[in-house]
Amino acid sequence: MSKEVELNKLKEECNNCQKCILGSTRTNIVFSDGNPNAKILLIGEAPGADEDATGTPFVGRAGKFLSKLIEESGLSRKDDFYICNTVKCRPPENRVPTDEEKALCENYLLSQIKTVNPKVIVLCGATSAKSFLGKKIKISEIRGKWFKIFDGIDAMVILHPSFLLRKHSEDEGSPRWLTKEDLKKIKEFIEQ
Ligand code: URA
């Protein structure tokens, strides 16, 4: 089965999913965006209002800012990234998804990772990083570092664009500047 067929099948399963409470409050499931053959798979936190309305991850203000940082780092969102979230449905009021919601949604995400088979996973923001690296991590201490997750897939944590929208400086050493440096390291890594 081709990647596209496999992912479409999985998306259909998600469309019918009512395993957790988010199934009853969503407008659309938010399955993925980007290229299933990409070398980079990015995992965000959860869909927000714009994503719930459109069914596409990272299309609101934070998403547009993420796209800008990606392009400014010399990468292409459309070609270089396959983008998804820790959960497929929007938590009401944009609250953080619960451990139970993440656990019930995990198999969908693991199947996406297995099917896409990326060279690198980008954990975008604290919720995503904690899901894979443990609750005790401090994102400011681990962003930009390399980790191995699952059976040895390389992963890097980056700061979340919603956080970066609240930090306006672009100066050397600022969170925005550091995130672009992290994305450039990821670009070098996939080009190796
Ligand atoms: N924030 C996320 O973490 N994911 C989205 O899809 C949108 C905003």
PDB file of C-alpha atoms and ligand atoms in Angstrom:
ATOM      1  CA  MET A   1       0.000   0.000   0.000  1.00  0.00           C
ATOM      2  CA  SER A   2       1.359   3.455  -0.868  1.00  0.00           C
ATOM      3  CA  LYS A   3       1.970   6.012   1.875  1.00  0.00           C
ATOM      4  CA  GLU A   4      -0.881   8.166   0.595  1.00  0.00           C
ATOM      5  CA  VAL A   5      -3.371   5.266   0.642  1.00  0.00           C
ATOM      6  CA  GLU A   6      -2.254   4.218   4.118  1.00  0.00           C
ATOM      7  CA  LEU A   7      -2.504   7.751   5.485  1.00  0.00           C
ATOM      8  CA  ASN A   8      -5.915   8.295   3.893  1.00  0.00           C
ATOM      9  CA  LYS A   9      -7.153   5.107   5.535  1.00  0.00           C
ATOM     10  CA  LEU A  10      -5.876   6.326   8.887  1.00  0.00           C
ATOM     11  CA  LYS A  11      -7.477   9.741   8.337  1.00  0.00           C
ATOM     12  CA  GLU A  12     -10.799   8.040   7.696  1.00  0.00           C
ATOM     13  CA  GLU A  13     -10.422   6.172  11.015  1.00  0.00           C
ATOM     14  CA  CYS A  14      -9.786   9.485  12.770  1.00  0.00           C
ATOM     15  CA  ASN A  15     -12.844  10.981  11.105  1.00  0.00           C
ATOM     16  CA  ASN A  16     -14.948   8.291  12.747  1.00  0.00           C
ATOM     17  CA  CYS A  17     -13.142   8.429  16.106  1.00  0.00           C
ATOM     18  CA  GLN A  18     -15.122   9.107  19.277  1.00  0.00           C
ATOM     19  CA  LYS A  19     -12.615   7.615  21.742  1.00  0.00           C
ATOM     20  CA  CYS A  20     -12.393  10.768  23.842  1.00  0.00           C
ATOM     21  CA  ILE A  21     -14.567  13.764  24.621  1.00  0.00           C
ATOM     22  CA  LEU A  22     -12.877  15.901  21.953  1.00  0.00           C
ATOM     23  CA  GLY A  23     -14.698  13.825  19.343  1.00  0.00           C
ATOM     24  CA  SER A  24     -17.986  15.389  20.421  1.00  0.00           C
ATOM     25  CA  THR A  25     -16.782  19.008  20.420  1.00  0.00           C
ATOM     26  CA  ARG A  26     -14.702  19.130  17.225  1.00  0.00           C
ATOM     27  CA  THR A  27     -15.838  20.613  13.921  1.00  0.00           C
ATOM     28  CA  ASN A  28     -13.186  18.769  11.901  1.00  0.00           C
ATOM     29  CA  ILE A  29     -10.404  16.384  12.726  1.00  0.00           C
ATOM     30  CA  VAL A  30      -7.016  17.976  12.029  1.00  0.00           C
ATOM     31  CA  PHE A  31      -4.971  15.172  10.565  1.00  0.00           C
ATOM     32  CA  SER A  32      -1.909  16.597   8.807  1.00  0.00           C
ATOM     33  CA  ASP A  33      -0.465  19.073   6.372  1.00  0.00           C
ATOM     34  CA  GLY A  34       2.528  18.923   4.074  1.00  0.00           C
ATOM     35  CA  ASN A  35       4.415  16.200   2.311  1.00  0.00           C
ATOM     36  CA  PRO A  36       4.088  12.505   3.340  1.00  0.00           C
ATOM     37  CA  ASN A  37       7.524  11.972   1.746  1.00  0.00           C
ATOM     38  CA  ALA A  38       9.148  14.787   3.746  1.00  0.00           C
ATOM     39  CA  LYS A  39      12.268  14.173   5.810  1.00  0.00           C
ATOM     40  CA  ILE A  40      10.938  16.299   8.682  1.00  0.00           C
ATOM     41  CA  LEU A  41       7.858  15.363  10.703  1.00  0.00           C
ATOM     42  CA  LEU A  42       6.767  18.183  13.039  1.00  0.00           C
ATOM     43  CA  ILE A  43       4.479  17.510  16.001  1.00  0.00           C
ATOM     44  CA  GLY A  44       2.687  20.475  17.557  1.00  0.00           C
ATOM     45  CA  GLU A  45       0.403  20.568  20.590  1.00  0.00           C
ATOM     46  CA  ALA A  46      -3.217  20.542  19.438  1.00  0.00           C
ATOM     47  CA  PRO A  47      -5.478  22.225  16.901  1.00  0.00           C
ATOM     48  CA  GLY A  48      -6.858  25.672  17.726  1.00  0.00           C
ATOM     49  CA  ALA A  49      -9.987  27.408  16.401  1.00  0.00           C
ATOM     50  CA  ASP A  50      -8.671  28.062  12.876  1.00  0.00           C
ATOM     51  CA  GLU A  51      -7.401  24.502  12.570  1.00  0.00           C
ATOM     52  CA  ASP A  52     -10.709  23.083  13.852  1.00  0.00           C
ATOM     53  CA  ALA A  53     -12.582  25.184  11.273  1.00  0.00           C
ATOM     54  CA  THR A  54     -10.355  24.179   8.329  1.00  0.00           C
ATOM     55  CA  GLY A  55      -9.116  20.693   9.253  1.00  0.00           C
ATOM     56  CA  THR A  56      -5.493  21.733   8.650  1.00  0.00           C
ATOM     57  CA  PRO A  57      -2.783  22.108  11.328  1.00  0.00           C
ATOM     58  CA  PHE A  58      -0.954  25.375  11.951  1.00  0.00           C
ATOM     59  CA  VAL A  59      -3.025  27.698   9.755  1.00  0.00           C
ATOM     60  CA  GLY A  60      -3.884  30.364  12.362  1.00  0.00           C
ATOM     61  CA  ARG A  61      -1.672  33.197  13.590  1.00  0.00           C
ATOM     62  CA  ALA A  62       0.872  30.878  15.208  1.00  0.00           C
ATOM     63  CA  GLY A  63       0.869  28.627  12.152  1.00  0.00           C
ATOM     64  CA  LYS A  64       1.512  31.522   9.799  1.00  0.00           C
ATOM     65  CA  PHE A  65       4.390  32.608  12.007  1.00  0.00           C
ATOM     66  CA  LEU A  66       5.788  29.084  12.008  1.00  0.00           C
ATOM     67  CA  SER A  67       5.606  29.055   8.184  1.00  0.00           C
ATOM     68  CA  LYS A  68       7.496  32.366   8.067  1.00  0.00           C
ATOM     69  CA  LEU A  69      10.282  31.050  10.323  1.00  0.00           C
ATOM     70  CA  ILE A  70      10.514  27.859   8.261  1.00  0.00           C
ATOM     71  CA  GLU A  71      10.852  29.772   4.984  1.00  0.00           C
ATOM     72  CA  GLU A  72      13.329  32.273   6.485  1.00  0.00           C
ATOM     73  CA  SER A  73      15.482  29.330   7.563  1.00  0.00           C
ATOM     74  CA  GLY A  74      15.724  28.130   3.972  1.00  0.00           C
ATOM     75  CA  LEU A  75      13.242  25.269   4.324  1.00  0.00           C
ATOM     76  CA  SER A  76       9.911  24.756   2.567  1.00  0.00           C
ATOM     77  CA  ARG A  77       6.825  24.052   4.683  1.00  0.00           C
ATOM     78  CA  LYS A  78       5.089  22.386   1.736  1.00  0.00           C
ATOM     79  CA  ASP A  79       7.960  20.149   0.603  1.00  0.00           C
ATOM     80  CA  ASP A  80      10.208  19.574   3.629  1.00  0.00           C
ATOM     81  CA  PHE A  81       7.580  19.067   6.355  1.00  0.00           C
ATOM     82  CA  TYR A  82       4.827  16.668   7.294  1.00  0.00           C
ATOM     83  CA  ILE A  83       2.941  18.440  10.093  1.00  0.00           C
ATOM     84  CA  CYS A  84       0.624  17.029  12.755  1.00  0.00           C
ATOM     85  CA  ASN A  85      -0.220  17.390  16.467  1.00  0.00           C
ATOM     86  CA  THR A  86      -0.256  15.296  19.655  1.00  0.00           C
ATOM     87  CA  VAL A  87      -4.077  15.123  19.301  1.00  0.00           C
ATOM     88  CA  LYS A  88      -6.265  15.319  16.211  1.00  0.00           C
ATOM     89  CA  CYS A  89      -9.128  17.347  17.693  1.00  0.00           C
ATOM     90  CA  ARG A  90      -9.300  20.801  19.246  1.00  0.00           C
ATOM     91  CA  PRO A  91      -9.525  20.903  23.041  1.00  0.00           C
ATOM     92  CA  PRO A  92     -12.292  23.357  24.066  1.00  0.00           C
ATOM     93  CA  GLU A  93     -11.042  26.878  24.860  1.00  0.00           C
ATOM     94  CA  ASN A  94      -7.636  25.800  23.525  1.00  0.00           C
ATOM     95  CA  ARG A  95      -6.740  24.120  26.805  1.00  0.00           C
ATOM     96  CA  VAL A  96      -3.760  21.745  26.875  1.00  0.00           C
ATOM     97  CA  PRO A  97      -4.824  18.199  25.907  1.00  0.00           C
ATOM     98  CA  THR A  98      -5.040  15.851  28.890  1.00  0.00           C
ATOM     99  CA  ASP A  99      -2.793  12.795  29.314  1.00  0.00           C
ATOM    100  CA  GLU A 100      -5.831  10.611  28.633  1.00  0.00           C
ATOM    101  CA  GLU A 101      -6.710  12.439  25.409  1.00  0.00           C
ATOM    102  CA  LYS A 102      -3.103  12.186  24.223  1.00  0.00           C
ATOM    103  CA  ALA A 103      -2.925   8.502  25.129  1.00  0.00           C
ATOM    104  CA  LEU A 104      -6.172   7.705  23.300  1.00  0.00           C
ATOM    105  CA  CYS A 105      -4.916   9.543  20.221  1.00  0.00           C
ATOM    106  CA  GLU A 106      -1.359   8.208  20.359  1.00  0.00           C
ATOM    107  CA  ASN A 107      -1.825   5.243  18.039  1.00  0.00           C
ATOM    108  CA  TYR A 108      -2.898   7.522  15.198  1.00  0.00           C
ATOM    109  CA  LEU A 109       0.236   9.620  15.649  1.00  0.00           C
ATOM    110  CA  LEU A 110       2.488   6.557  15.913  1.00  0.00           C
ATOM    111  CA  SER A 111       0.996   5.174  12.696  1.00  0.00           C
ATOM    112  CA  GLN A 112       1.611   8.491  10.950  1.00  0.00           C
ATOM    113  CA  ILE A 113       5.243   8.449  12.101  1.00  0.00           C
ATOM    114  CA  LYS A 114       5.710   4.840  11.017  1.00  0.00           C
ATOM    115  CA  THR A 115       4.175   5.484   7.603  1.00  0.00           C
ATOM    116  CA  VAL A 116       5.964   8.761   6.867  1.00  0.00           C
ATOM    117  CA  ASN A 117       9.227   7.342   8.257  1.00  0.00           C
ATOM    118  CA  PRO A 118      10.924  10.747   8.621  1.00  0.00           C
ATOM    119  CA  LYS A 119      14.638  11.363   9.026  1.00  0.00           C
ATOM    120  CA  VAL A 120      13.956  13.760  11.902  1.00  0.00           C
ATOM    121  CA  ILE A 121      11.075  14.564  14.236  1.00  0.00           C
ATOM    122  CA  VAL A 122      10.610  18.141  15.416  1.00  0.00           C
ATOM    123  CA  LEU A 123       8.835  18.421  18.762  1.00  0.00           C
ATOM    124  CA  CYS A 124       7.261  21.860  18.622  1.00  0.00           C
ATOM    125  CA  GLY A 125       6.562  23.334  22.050  1.00  0.00           C
ATOM    126  CA  ALA A 126       6.452  22.015  25.609  1.00  0.00           C
ATOM    127  CA  THR A 127       3.352  19.800  25.293  1.00  0.00           C
ATOM    128  CA  SER A 128       4.803  17.936  22.339  1.00  0.00           C
ATOM    129  CA  ALA A 129       8.264  17.688  23.935  1.00  0.00           C
ATOM    130  CA  LYS A 130       6.829  16.416  27.244  1.00  0.00           C
ATOM    131  CA  SER A 131       4.806  13.752  25.443  1.00  0.00           C
ATOM    132  CA  PHE A 132       7.985  12.155  24.131  1.00  0.00           C
ATOM    133  CA  LEU A 133      10.729  13.174  26.546  1.00  0.00           C
ATOM    134  CA  GLY A 134       8.921  13.134  29.898  1.00  0.00           C
ATOM    135  CA  LYS A 135       7.032  15.657  31.973  1.00  0.00           C
ATOM    136  CA  LYS A 136      10.050  16.962  33.857  1.00  0.00           C
ATOM    137  CA  ILE A 137      11.798  18.582  30.906  1.00  0.00           C
ATOM    138  CA  LYS A 138      12.289  22.333  30.786  1.00  0.00           C
ATOM    139  CA  ILE A 139      11.872  23.458  27.216  1.00  0.00           C
ATOM    140  CA  SER A 140      14.245  26.412  27.579  1.00  0.00           C
ATOM    141  CA  GLU A 141      16.990  23.956  28.569  1.00  0.00           C
ATOM    142  CA  ILE A 142      16.465  21.365  25.859  1.00  0.00           C
ATOM    143  CA  ARG A 143      15.444  23.309  22.749  1.00  0.00           C
ATOM    144  CA  GLY A 144      17.979  22.980  19.965  1.00  0.00           C
ATOM    145  CA  LYS A 145      19.407  19.729  21.379  1.00  0.00           C
ATOM    146  CA  TRP A 146      19.268  16.386  19.623  1.00  0.00           C
ATOM    147  CA  PHE A 147      17.479  13.385  21.141  1.00  0.00           C
ATOM    148  CA  LYS A 148      16.734   9.870  19.988  1.00  0.00           C
ATOM    149  CA  ILE A 149      13.104   8.795  20.309  1.00  0.00           C
ATOM    150  CA  PHE A 150      11.350   5.493  19.541  1.00  0.00           C
ATOM    151  CA  ASP A 151      13.718   3.113  17.800  1.00  0.00           C
ATOM    152  CA  GLY A 152      16.430   5.715  17.399  1.00  0.00           C
ATOM    153  CA  ILE A 153      14.742   8.434  15.316  1.00  0.00           C
ATOM    154  CA  ASP A 154      16.574  11.757  15.696  1.00  0.00           C
ATOM    155  CA  ALA A 155      14.432  14.451  17.260  1.00  0.00           C
ATOM    156  CA  MET A 156      14.865  18.110  18.105  1.00  0.00           C
ATOM    157  CA  VAL A 157      12.723  20.335  20.323  1.00  0.00           C
ATOM    158  CA  ILE A 158      11.878  23.847  19.119  1.00  0.00           C
ATOM    159  CA  LEU A 159       9.989  26.651  20.845  1.00  0.00           C
ATOM    160  CA  HIS A 160       6.294  26.962  19.983  1.00  0.00           C
ATOM    161  CA  PRO A 161       5.302  29.783  17.603  1.00  0.00           C
ATOM    162  CA  SER A 162       2.530  30.937  20.017  1.00  0.00           C
ATOM    163  CA  PHE A 163       5.254  31.623  22.584  1.00  0.00           C
ATOM    164  CA  LEU A 164       7.413  33.336  19.965  1.00  0.00           C
ATOM    165  CA  LEU A 165       4.529  35.636  18.992  1.00  0.00           C
ATOM    166  CA  ARG A 166       4.700  37.045  22.517  1.00  0.00           C
ATOM    167  CA  LYS A 167       8.495  37.593  22.324  1.00  0.00           C
ATOM    168  CA  HIS A 168       9.122  40.305  19.793  1.00  0.00           C
ATOM    169  CA  SER A 169      12.902  40.626  19.758  1.00  0.00           C
ATOM    170  CA  GLU A 170      14.764  39.265  16.741  1.00  0.00           C
ATOM    171  CA  ASP A 171      18.158  40.049  18.309  1.00  0.00           C
ATOM    172  CA  GLU A 172      20.925  37.475  18.477  1.00  0.00           C
ATOM    173  CA  GLY A 173      20.163  35.124  21.395  1.00  0.00           C
ATOM    174  CA  SER A 174      16.431  35.976  21.467  1.00  0.00           C
ATOM    175  CA  PRO A 175      13.874  33.103  21.334  1.00  0.00           C
ATOM    176  CA  ARG A 176      12.993  33.940  17.714  1.00  0.00           C
ATOM    177  CA  TRP A 177      16.648  34.051  16.693  1.00  0.00           C
ATOM    178  CA  LEU A 178      17.349  30.762  18.520  1.00  0.00           C
ATOM    179  CA  THR A 179      14.417  29.068  16.788  1.00  0.00           C
ATOM    180  CA  LYS A 180      15.696  30.080  13.364  1.00  0.00           C
ATOM    181  CA  GLU A 181      19.127  28.716  14.323  1.00  0.00           C
ATOM    182  CA  ASP A 182      17.446  25.436  15.387  1.00  0.00           C
ATOM    183  CA  LEU A 183      15.606  25.214  12.069  1.00  0.00           C
ATOM    184  CA  LYS A 184      18.869  25.855  10.202  1.00  0.00           C
ATOM    185  CA  LYS A 185      20.498  22.968  12.138  1.00  0.00           C
ATOM    186  CA  ILE A 186      17.579  20.758  11.076  1.00  0.00           C
ATOM    187  CA  LYS A 187      18.069  21.858   7.469  1.00  0.00           C
ATOM    188  CA  GLU A 188      21.781  20.941   7.620  1.00  0.00           C
ATOM    189  CA  PHE A 189      20.875  17.594   9.156  1.00  0.00           C
ATOM    190  CA  ILE A 190      18.407  16.585   6.435  1.00  0.00           C
ATOM    191  CA  GLU A 191      20.867  17.625   3.746  1.00  0.00           C
ATOM    192  CA  GLN A 192      23.647  15.398   5.109  1.00  0.00           C
TER     193      GLN A 192
HETATM  194  N1  URA B   1      -0.798  25.143  17.687  1.00  0.00           N
HETATM  195  C1  URA B   1      -0.462  23.842  17.599  1.00  0.00           C
HETATM  196  O1  URA B   1       0.283  23.341  18.431  1.00  0.00           O
HETATM  197  N2  URA B   1      -0.935  23.143  16.584  1.00  0.00           N
HETATM  198  C2  URA B   1      -1.720  23.646  15.635  1.00  0.00           C
HETATM  199  O2  URA B   1      -2.110  22.931  14.719  1.00  0.00           O
HETATM  200  C3  URA B   1      -2.058  25.010  15.749  1.00  0.00           C
HETATM  201  C4  URA B   1      -1.584  25.737  16.767  1.00  0.00           C
END
